[in-house]
């Protein structure tokens, strides 16, 4: 039987892979064929299905602010971007804001980040402790020096819904999805000419996109490329609070504990310190981590949280870029048709619209035609030119 051929093969069909697929298929300059390989069409364990599904403008690096400014405009208008047969997807976007809190020691970094965000037009307010107390009366502010609150452009949404909306629209535009695992690539000098599936089938292609999330490093390795991306387990815990905590944004405590409203209750989490954060592939939840590390902080910051009732919890994985905690976007220098969209380090869902569009532009036009994502280029690692993101939640 003749080998199947596609102009572009995308490995990984969750939020990022499906965004690339949609943006390719929707580009009038693209007339090729697209295959998305997804090893788990139930999407049960991909990060896109297990995330906190939130979007913020409060980053320390300009490129991340610009990416999220586009992200929020896309999400606000998702109904027109991704409607299929007149049916407009609804991802329940709620612009409830982020609130980063700082003590004296964290204040300079908070202010520096705020200056970047304000320069780029993000609607973020720098608040004094008195203003914090007035705006969020349920908050303990005694040890705080300042807070940054997103008045608009930040909040949360149905992340699974976003992924499915990209997928559905891509399929409606002619993209093929195949339930299969890519286990190898065929390399011919400076180009990839094919992808090998777990059952041995070989598919020839004109370009490959690595949108495999936690599977990204293995796919890169198959092409002979090491990327500094590590799987880091992150747990999310939910709880209910009998007392009202009104107009609560997504709050990031100076300790790193974060929480936000979710349905009738809240969700929360905390990144462990580096020395307690090994690479991981399991999905086990450590309830003790909530009880010992998170709950005391919650109760200290919001007295009403002393009386919470813990609910369900789950774990997923960040594809953490150890180089600078930012995504790798674009081709590897010596493999011109192997495009990377990896290492999102916990902010890939909100970046999926801009990165999907950017990769599609590179494939179709050979350059970024809208937002310049060059700061996130693969080569920055060899050039030792990090885009160090200080605000990793
Ligand atoms: C607990 C948690 C909270 C988060 N919170 C947020 C948040 O609030 N906001 C935000 O923006 N981001 C958040 N993130 C990060 C975000 O979820 C990810 O960055 C984003 O979903 C990455 O999307 P992706 O499509 O690249 O990867 P994934 O969603 O992981 O998808 C990769 C897909 O590739 C498939 N695959 C892998 N290898 C292969 C292969 N060899 N062949 C075929 N298929 C393959 C997998 O089955 C999977 O479906 C969070 C992540 C976690 C874990």
GROMACS .gro file of C-alpha atoms and ligand atoms in nm:
model
  446
    1UNK     CA    1   0.000   0.000   0.000
    2UNK     CA    2   0.132   0.346  -0.087
    3UNK     CA    3   0.253   0.559   0.202
    4UNK     CA    4   0.003   0.830   0.303
    5UNK     CA    5   0.128   1.186   0.256
    6UNK     CA    6   0.026   1.508   0.430
    7UNK     CA    7   0.176   1.852   0.386
    8UNK     CA    8   0.175   1.908   0.761
    9UNK     CA    9   0.162   1.647   1.037
   10UNK     CA   10   0.086   1.783   1.384
   11UNK     CA   11   0.177   1.552   1.670
   12UNK     CA   12  -0.060   1.621   1.962
   13UNK     CA   13  -0.421   1.724   1.912
   14UNK     CA   14  -0.499   1.911   2.235
   15UNK     CA   15  -0.521   2.291   2.268
   16UNK     CA   16  -0.194   2.386   2.101
   17UNK     CA   17  -0.197   2.122   1.825
   18UNK     CA   18  -0.559   2.194   1.743
   19UNK     CA   19  -0.496   2.569   1.741
   20UNK     CA   20  -0.212   2.520   1.491
   21UNK     CA   21  -0.442   2.298   1.283
   22UNK     CA   22  -0.723   2.554   1.287
   23UNK     CA   23  -0.498   2.847   1.203
   24UNK     CA   24  -0.339   2.657   0.914
   25UNK     CA   25  -0.671   2.548   0.769
   26UNK     CA   26  -0.821   2.896   0.810
   27UNK     CA   27  -0.530   3.073   0.637
   28UNK     CA   28  -0.635   3.163   0.280
   29UNK     CA   29  -0.268   3.129   0.176
   30UNK     CA   30  -0.263   2.761   0.276
   31UNK     CA   31  -0.393   2.502   0.034
   32UNK     CA   32  -0.223   2.192   0.177
   33UNK     CA   33  -0.338   1.892   0.376
   34UNK     CA   34  -0.312   1.862   0.756
   35UNK     CA   35  -0.305   1.549   0.972
   36UNK     CA   36  -0.328   1.568   1.350
   37UNK     CA   37  -0.199   1.261   1.535
   38UNK     CA   38  -0.346   1.223   1.883
   39UNK     CA   39  -0.257   0.918   2.088
   40UNK     CA   40  -0.543   0.965   2.336
   41UNK     CA   41  -0.862   1.103   2.179
   42UNK     CA   42  -1.030   1.093   2.523
   43UNK     CA   43  -0.786   1.370   2.624
   44UNK     CA   44  -0.810   1.252   2.985
   45UNK     CA   45  -0.451   1.317   3.084
   46UNK     CA   46  -0.337   1.602   2.867
   47UNK     CA   47  -0.260   1.933   3.038
   48UNK     CA   48  -0.528   2.107   2.833
   49UNK     CA   49  -0.795   1.902   3.011
   50UNK     CA   50  -0.645   1.926   3.361
   51UNK     CA   51  -0.547   2.291   3.386
   52UNK     CA   52  -0.677   2.579   3.596
   53UNK     CA   53  -0.795   2.731   3.264
   54UNK     CA   54  -0.709   3.088   3.348
   55UNK     CA   55  -0.563   3.379   3.154
   56UNK     CA   56  -0.362   3.671   3.284
   57UNK     CA   57  -0.179   3.976   3.153
   58UNK     CA   58   0.044   3.993   3.459
   59UNK     CA   59   0.374   3.862   3.326
   60UNK     CA   60   0.721   4.001   3.374
   61UNK     CA   61   0.821   3.961   3.008
   62UNK     CA   62   0.677   4.174   2.729
   63UNK     CA   63   0.628   3.885   2.488
   64UNK     CA   64   0.404   3.701   2.735
   65UNK     CA   65   0.194   4.012   2.792
   66UNK     CA   66   0.155   4.060   2.416
   67UNK     CA   67   0.062   3.694   2.371
   68UNK     CA   68  -0.205   3.720   2.641
   69UNK     CA   69  -0.343   4.047   2.507
   70UNK     CA   70  -0.407   3.863   2.182
   71UNK     CA   71  -0.529   3.561   2.378
   72UNK     CA   72  -0.800   3.753   2.559
   73UNK     CA   73  -0.918   3.924   2.241
   74UNK     CA   74  -0.944   3.582   2.076
   75UNK     CA   75  -1.132   3.430   2.371
   76UNK     CA   76  -1.374   3.723   2.387
   77UNK     CA   77  -1.456   3.670   2.022
   78UNK     CA   78  -1.434   3.291   2.016
   79UNK     CA   79  -1.793   3.261   1.896
   80UNK     CA   80  -1.711   3.421   1.563
   81UNK     CA   81  -1.364   3.266   1.524
   82UNK     CA   82  -1.465   2.907   1.589
   83UNK     CA   83  -1.835   2.882   1.498
   84UNK     CA   84  -1.923   2.570   1.298
   85UNK     CA   85  -2.242   2.571   1.088
   86UNK     CA   86  -2.360   2.878   1.276
   87UNK     CA   87  -2.309   2.710   1.614
   88UNK     CA   88  -2.094   2.937   1.829
   89UNK     CA   89  -1.885   2.777   2.103
   90UNK     CA   90  -1.931   2.919   2.452
   91UNK     CA   91  -1.633   2.880   2.684
   92UNK     CA   92  -1.787   3.073   2.975
   93UNK     CA   93  -1.513   3.336   2.985
   94UNK     CA   94  -1.531   3.522   3.317
   95UNK     CA   95  -1.302   3.824   3.347
   96UNK     CA   96  -1.269   3.804   3.724
   97UNK     CA   97  -0.910   3.934   3.727
   98UNK     CA   98  -0.586   3.816   3.885
   99UNK     CA   99  -0.459   3.965   4.209
  100UNK     CA  100  -0.085   3.928   4.275
  101UNK     CA  101   0.002   4.014   4.635
  102UNK     CA  102   0.345   4.127   4.756
  103UNK     CA  103   0.517   4.188   5.086
  104UNK     CA  104   0.799   4.445   5.112
  105UNK     CA  105   1.053   4.206   4.959
  106UNK     CA  106   0.833   4.128   4.658
  107UNK     CA  107   0.723   4.483   4.591
  108UNK     CA  108   1.005   4.589   4.351
  109UNK     CA  109   0.940   4.289   4.123
  110UNK     CA  110   0.564   4.355   4.135
  111UNK     CA  111   0.619   4.718   4.035
  112UNK     CA  112   0.865   4.626   3.759
  113UNK     CA  113   0.616   4.379   3.615
  114UNK     CA  114   0.338   4.635   3.639
  115UNK     CA  115   0.545   4.886   3.441
  116UNK     CA  116   0.588   4.633   3.157
  117UNK     CA  117   0.216   4.549   3.159
  118UNK     CA  118   0.106   4.915   3.168
  119UNK     CA  119   0.342   5.009   2.883
  120UNK     CA  120   0.181   4.744   2.664
  121UNK     CA  121  -0.173   4.856   2.747
  122UNK     CA  122  -0.282   4.587   2.992
  123UNK     CA  123  -0.550   4.710   3.232
  124UNK     CA  124  -0.371   4.636   3.561
  125UNK     CA  125  -0.399   4.848   3.875
  126UNK     CA  126  -0.123   4.875   4.135
  127UNK     CA  127  -0.299   4.891   4.474
  128UNK     CA  128  -0.183   4.999   4.819
  129UNK     CA  129  -0.272   4.786   5.123
  130UNK     CA  130  -0.551   5.033   5.207
  131UNK     CA  131  -0.692   5.003   4.855
  132UNK     CA  132  -0.660   4.623   4.876
  133UNK     CA  133  -0.855   4.619   5.202
  134UNK     CA  134  -1.124   4.845   5.059
  135UNK     CA  135  -1.164   4.641   4.740
  136UNK     CA  136  -1.136   4.293   4.896
  137UNK     CA  137  -1.265   4.325   5.256
  138UNK     CA  138  -1.223   3.950   5.320
  139UNK     CA  139  -0.842   3.971   5.273
  140UNK     CA  140  -0.583   3.994   5.555
  141UNK     CA  141  -0.349   4.271   5.445
  142UNK     CA  142  -0.137   4.337   5.757
  143UNK     CA  143   0.186   4.198   5.605
  144UNK     CA  144   0.125   4.325   5.249
  145UNK     CA  145   0.306   4.612   5.078
  146UNK     CA  146   0.112   4.615   4.749
  147UNK     CA  147  -0.106   4.419   4.509
  148UNK     CA  148  -0.164   4.417   4.133
  149UNK     CA  149  -0.519   4.361   4.013
  150UNK     CA  150  -0.635   4.300   3.658
  151UNK     CA  151  -0.938   4.520   3.601
  152UNK     CA  152  -1.010   4.346   3.269
  153UNK     CA  153  -0.843   4.101   3.033
  154UNK     CA  154  -0.781   3.839   3.302
  155UNK     CA  155  -0.993   3.557   3.436
  156UNK     CA  156  -1.094   3.200   3.368
  157UNK     CA  157  -1.286   2.990   3.119
  158UNK     CA  158  -1.368   2.635   3.012
  159UNK     CA  159  -1.027   2.512   2.897
  160UNK     CA  160  -1.155   2.178   2.775
  161UNK     CA  161  -1.418   2.367   2.579
  162UNK     CA  162  -1.151   2.583   2.413
  163UNK     CA  163  -0.957   2.274   2.307
  164UNK     CA  164  -1.267   2.107   2.166
  165UNK     CA  165  -1.374   2.425   1.987
  166UNK     CA  166  -1.036   2.447   1.809
  167UNK     CA  167  -1.060   2.079   1.720
  168UNK     CA  168  -1.414   2.094   1.592
  169UNK     CA  169  -1.344   2.401   1.379
  170UNK     CA  170  -1.023   2.250   1.240
  171UNK     CA  171  -1.209   1.934   1.139
  172UNK     CA  172  -1.485   2.138   0.977
  173UNK     CA  173  -1.216   2.307   0.766
  174UNK     CA  174  -1.085   1.974   0.639
  175UNK     CA  175  -0.817   1.878   0.891
  176UNK     CA  176  -0.787   1.501   0.949
  177UNK     CA  177  -0.754   1.369   1.306
  178UNK     CA  178  -0.611   1.021   1.354
  179UNK     CA  179  -0.599   0.831   1.684
  180UNK     CA  180  -0.236   0.721   1.678
  181UNK     CA  181   0.093   0.769   1.859
  182UNK     CA  182   0.395   0.902   1.673
  183UNK     CA  183   0.697   0.707   1.795
  184UNK     CA  184   0.964   0.818   1.550
  185UNK     CA  185   1.045   1.062   1.274
  186UNK     CA  186   1.233   1.004   0.953
  187UNK     CA  187   1.516   1.252   0.916
  188UNK     CA  188   1.691   1.319   0.589
  189UNK     CA  189   1.973   1.566   0.654
  190UNK     CA  190   1.819   1.898   0.751
  191UNK     CA  191   1.460   1.791   0.694
  192UNK     CA  192   1.199   1.558   0.839
  193UNK     CA  193   1.040   1.353   0.564
  194UNK     CA  194   0.808   1.130   0.763
  195UNK     CA  195   0.653   1.020   1.089
  196UNK     CA  196   0.640   0.662   1.215
  197UNK     CA  197   0.338   0.545   1.416
  198UNK     CA  198   0.333   0.292   1.701
  199UNK     CA  199   0.197   0.021   1.468
  200UNK     CA  200   0.488   0.076   1.229
  201UNK     CA  201   0.291   0.272   0.970
  202UNK     CA  202   0.494   0.545   0.805
  203UNK     CA  203   0.339   0.874   0.692
  204UNK     CA  204   0.535   1.103   0.465
  205UNK     CA  205   0.506   1.475   0.520
  206UNK     CA  206   0.627   1.820   0.423
  207UNK     CA  207   0.653   1.949   0.779
  208UNK     CA  208   0.602   1.830   1.137
  209UNK     CA  209   0.474   2.028   1.435
  210UNK     CA  210   0.568   1.906   1.780
  211UNK     CA  211   0.261   1.994   1.991
  212UNK     CA  212   0.289   1.684   2.207
  213UNK     CA  213   0.293   1.855   2.548
  214UNK     CA  214   0.452   1.617   2.798
  215UNK     CA  215   0.541   1.391   2.502
  216UNK     CA  216   0.733   1.674   2.332
  217UNK     CA  217   1.083   1.590   2.456
  218UNK     CA  218   1.053   1.226   2.338
  219UNK     CA  219   0.944   1.335   1.990
  220UNK     CA  220   1.230   1.584   1.975
  221UNK     CA  221   1.472   1.313   2.080
  222UNK     CA  222   1.349   1.091   1.797
  223UNK     CA  223   1.479   1.363   1.564
  224UNK     CA  224   1.808   1.377   1.752
  225UNK     CA  225   1.727   1.698   1.940
  226UNK     CA  226   1.732   1.751   2.316
  227UNK     CA  227   1.500   2.015   2.460
  228UNK     CA  228   1.529   2.122   2.826
  229UNK     CA  229   1.163   2.045   2.893
  230UNK     CA  230   1.068   1.849   3.206
  231UNK     CA  231   0.734   1.712   3.325
  232UNK     CA  232   0.646   1.867   3.658
  233UNK     CA  233   0.340   1.745   3.844
  234UNK     CA  234   0.097   2.012   3.959
  235UNK     CA  235  -0.202   1.936   4.180
  236UNK     CA  236  -0.528   2.127   4.194
  237UNK     CA  237  -0.754   2.105   4.500
  238UNK     CA  238  -1.111   2.228   4.527
  239UNK     CA  239  -1.302   2.343   4.831
  240UNK     CA  240  -1.622   2.512   4.942
  241UNK     CA  241  -1.652   2.797   5.186
  242UNK     CA  242  -1.973   2.845   5.386
  243UNK     CA  243  -1.911   3.220   5.425
  244UNK     CA  244  -1.925   3.463   5.133
  245UNK     CA  245  -1.595   3.572   4.975
  246UNK     CA  246  -1.739   3.806   4.720
  247UNK     CA  247  -1.594   3.922   4.387
  248UNK     CA  248  -1.287   3.708   4.443
  249UNK     CA  249  -1.029   3.721   4.162
  250UNK     CA  250  -0.757   3.460   4.103
  251UNK     CA  251  -0.535   3.550   4.398
  252UNK     CA  252  -0.163   3.471   4.415
  253UNK     CA  253  -0.038   3.492   4.771
  254UNK     CA  254   0.327   3.597   4.829
  255UNK     CA  255   0.391   3.233   4.931
  256UNK     CA  256   0.287   3.116   4.583
  257UNK     CA  257  -0.042   2.963   4.696
  258UNK     CA  258  -0.313   3.060   4.449
  259UNK     CA  259  -0.691   3.023   4.446
  260UNK     CA  260  -0.987   3.134   4.243
  261UNK     CA  261  -1.363   3.078   4.232
  262UNK     CA  262  -1.474   2.760   4.054
  263UNK     CA  263  -1.845   2.688   4.025
  264UNK     CA  264  -2.003   2.715   4.370
  265UNK     CA  265  -1.663   2.690   4.542
  266UNK     CA  266  -1.294   2.749   4.473
  267UNK     CA  267  -0.989   2.578   4.330
  268UNK     CA  268  -0.636   2.625   4.454
  269UNK     CA  269  -0.278   2.507   4.413
  270UNK     CA  270   0.089   2.568   4.486
  271UNK     CA  271   0.410   2.489   4.301
  272UNK     CA  272   0.643   2.300   4.536
  273UNK     CA  273   0.994   2.441   4.591
  274UNK     CA  274   1.251   2.320   4.334
  275UNK     CA  275   1.412   2.070   4.572
  276UNK     CA  276   1.074   1.899   4.621
  277UNK     CA  277   0.978   1.909   4.254
  278UNK     CA  278   1.122   1.605   4.073
  279UNK     CA  279   1.033   1.518   3.714
  280UNK     CA  280   0.717   1.311   3.728
  281UNK     CA  281   0.476   1.118   3.513
  282UNK     CA  282   0.225   0.997   3.773
  283UNK     CA  283  -0.112   1.151   3.845
  284UNK     CA  284  -0.124   1.075   4.218
  285UNK     CA  285  -0.272   1.340   4.447
  286UNK     CA  286  -0.108   1.407   4.784
  287UNK     CA  287  -0.386   1.528   5.013
  288UNK     CA  288  -0.128   1.604   5.283
  289UNK     CA  289   0.017   1.872   5.054
  290UNK     CA  290  -0.315   2.055   5.067
  291UNK     CA  291  -0.357   2.015   5.441
  292UNK     CA  292  -0.002   2.104   5.540
  293UNK     CA  293   0.114   2.352   5.278
  294UNK     CA  294  -0.190   2.516   5.121
  295UNK     CA  295  -0.474   2.531   5.373
  296UNK     CA  296  -0.275   2.715   5.644
  297UNK     CA  297  -0.186   2.985   5.391
  298UNK     CA  298  -0.546   3.011   5.270
  299UNK     CA  299  -0.675   3.047   5.626
  300UNK     CA  300  -0.407   3.302   5.712
  301UNK     CA  301  -0.491   3.519   5.413
  302UNK     CA  302  -0.871   3.484   5.418
  303UNK     CA  303  -1.005   3.414   5.768
  304UNK     CA  304  -1.328   3.276   5.618
  305UNK     CA  305  -1.117   2.995   5.466
  306UNK     CA  306  -1.059   2.847   5.812
  307UNK     CA  307  -1.401   2.686   5.775
  308UNK     CA  308  -1.369   2.540   5.426
  309UNK     CA  309  -1.478   2.193   5.317
  310UNK     CA  310  -1.221   2.026   5.088
  311UNK     CA  311  -1.356   1.871   4.767
  312UNK     CA  312  -1.215   1.675   4.475
  313UNK     CA  313  -0.856   1.714   4.356
  314UNK     CA  314  -0.652   1.613   4.053
  315UNK     CA  315  -0.302   1.629   3.910
  316UNK     CA  316  -0.162   1.717   3.569
  317UNK     CA  317   0.179   1.803   3.429
  318UNK     CA  318   0.346   2.126   3.327
  319UNK     CA  319   0.586   2.090   3.035
  320UNK     CA  320   0.840   2.307   3.215
  321UNK     CA  321   1.117   2.469   3.013
  322UNK     CA  322   1.411   2.465   3.255
  323UNK     CA  323   1.597   2.720   3.041
  324UNK     CA  324   1.371   3.019   3.108
  325UNK     CA  325   1.018   2.899   3.195
  326UNK     CA  326   0.885   3.000   2.857
  327UNK     CA  327   0.759   2.826   2.546
  328UNK     CA  328   0.980   2.719   2.256
  329UNK     CA  329   0.811   2.832   1.936
  330UNK     CA  330   0.944   2.768   1.587
  331UNK     CA  331   1.178   2.537   1.397
  332UNK     CA  332   1.498   2.389   1.528
  333UNK     CA  333   1.793   2.569   1.364
  334UNK     CA  334   1.924   2.264   1.176
  335UNK     CA  335   1.584   2.111   1.096
  336UNK     CA  336   1.392   2.372   0.902
  337UNK     CA  337   1.062   2.184   0.873
  338UNK     CA  338   1.034   2.056   1.232
  339UNK     CA  339   0.838   2.316   1.429
  340UNK     CA  340   0.833   2.324   1.808
  341UNK     CA  341   0.545   2.441   2.028
  342UNK     CA  342   0.667   2.305   2.361
  343UNK     CA  343   0.777   2.401   2.710
  344UNK     CA  344   0.476   2.617   2.798
  345UNK     CA  345   0.565   2.600   3.168
  346UNK     CA  346   0.207   2.633   3.291
  347UNK     CA  347   0.073   2.904   3.062
  348UNK     CA  348   0.002   2.720   2.738
  349UNK     CA  349  -0.374   2.723   2.733
  350UNK     CA  350  -0.393   3.102   2.723
  351UNK     CA  351  -0.106   3.106   2.474
  352UNK     CA  352  -0.267   2.855   2.238
  353UNK     CA  353  -0.439   3.117   2.018
  354UNK     CA  354  -0.122   3.324   1.960
  355UNK     CA  355   0.117   3.030   1.931
  356UNK     CA  356  -0.115   2.835   1.700
  357UNK     CA  357  -0.144   3.140   1.478
  358UNK     CA  358   0.231   3.201   1.488
  359UNK     CA  359   0.329   2.847   1.391
  360UNK     CA  360   0.077   2.855   1.107
  361UNK     CA  361   0.230   3.182   0.983
  362UNK     CA  362   0.578   3.033   0.986
  363UNK     CA  363   0.462   2.732   0.784
  364UNK     CA  364   0.254   2.926   0.532
  365UNK     CA  365   0.448   3.252   0.500
  366UNK     CA  366   0.793   3.162   0.631
  367UNK     CA  367   0.776   3.438   0.894
  368UNK     CA  368   0.554   3.581   1.164
  369UNK     CA  369   0.309   3.817   0.993
  370UNK     CA  370   0.119   3.938   1.300
  371UNK     CA  371   0.271   3.911   1.648
  372UNK     CA  372   0.648   3.854   1.633
  373UNK     CA  373   0.716   3.547   1.848
  374UNK     CA  374   1.088   3.550   1.768
  375UNK     CA  375   1.182   3.606   2.136
  376UNK     CA  376   1.059   3.248   2.193
  377UNK     CA  377   1.266   3.102   1.905
  378UNK     CA  378   1.438   2.770   1.951
  379UNK     CA  379   1.781   2.922   1.889
  380UNK     CA  380   1.765   3.141   2.200
  381UNK     CA  381   1.881   2.844   2.403
  382UNK     CA  382   2.204   2.796   2.204
  383UNK     CA  383   2.249   3.174   2.200
  384UNK     CA  384   2.201   3.184   2.578
  385UNK     CA  385   1.942   3.458   2.534
  386UNK     CA  386   1.673   3.366   2.791
  387UNK     CA  387   1.333   3.532   2.811
  388UNK     CA  388   1.323   3.477   3.184
  389UNK     CA  389   0.964   3.476   3.307
  390UNK     CA  390   0.961   3.562   3.677
  391UNK     CA  391   0.589   3.518   3.724
  392UNK     CA  392   0.538   3.142   3.696
  393UNK     CA  393   0.234   3.032   3.894
  394LIG     C1  394  -0.251   2.175   3.689
  394LIG     C2  395  -0.231   2.263   3.570
  394LIG     C3  396  -0.280   2.394   3.570
  394LIG     C4  397  -0.263   2.476   3.460
  394LIG     N1  398  -0.321   2.600   3.459
  394LIG     C5  399  -0.312   2.676   3.348
  394LIG     C6  400  -0.379   2.801   3.342
  394LIG     O1  401  -0.447   2.841   3.435
  394LIG     N2  402  -0.367   2.874   3.228
  394LIG     C7  403  -0.293   2.832   3.121
  394LIG     O2  404  -0.283   2.904   3.024
  394LIG     N3  405  -0.229   2.713   3.124
  394LIG     C8  406  -0.238   2.634   3.234
  394LIG     N4  407  -0.175   2.515   3.239
  394LIG     C9  408  -0.087   2.477   3.128
  394LIG    C10  409  -0.166   2.433   3.010
  394LIG     O3  410  -0.263   2.339   3.049
  394LIG    C11  411  -0.072   2.373   2.905
  394LIG     O4  412   0.039   2.458   2.885
  394LIG    C12  413  -0.142   2.355   2.772
  394LIG     O5  414  -0.264   2.288   2.792
  394LIG    C13  415  -0.052   2.277   2.680
  394LIG     O6  416  -0.129   2.235   2.569
  394LIG     P1  417  -0.064   2.135   2.467
  394LIG     O7  418  -0.166   2.111   2.361
  394LIG     O8  419   0.072   2.184   2.430
  394LIG     O9  420  -0.034   2.003   2.554
  394LIG     P2  421  -0.133   1.894   2.612
  394LIG    O10  422  -0.263   1.952   2.650
  394LIG    O11  423  -0.060   1.819   2.716
  394LIG    O12  424  -0.159   1.801   2.489
  394LIG    C14  425  -0.058   1.724   2.429
  394LIG    C15  426  -0.128   1.616   2.351
  394LIG    O13  427  -0.030   1.543   2.275
  394LIG    C16  428  -0.065   1.406   2.279
  394LIG     N5  429   0.058   1.334   2.251
  394LIG    C17  430   0.173   1.334   2.326
  394LIG     N6  431   0.267   1.261   2.267
  394LIG    C18  432   0.214   1.212   2.153
  394LIG    C19  433   0.264   1.130   2.048
  394LIG     N7  434   0.391   1.085   2.050
  394LIG     N8  435   0.182   1.099   1.946
  394LIG    C20  436   0.053   1.145   1.944
  394LIG     N9  437   0.000   1.222   2.040
  394LIG    C21  438   0.081   1.258   2.142
  394LIG    C22  439  -0.120   1.385   2.419
  394LIG    O14  440  -0.203   1.271   2.425
  394LIG    C23  441  -0.195   1.515   2.442
  394LIG    O15  442  -0.333   1.505   2.408
  394LIG    C24  443  -0.191   2.429   3.347
  394LIG    C25  444  -0.143   2.298   3.345
  394LIG    C26  445  -0.163   2.216   3.455
  394LIG    C27  446  -0.112   2.076   3.450
   0.00000   0.00000   0.00000
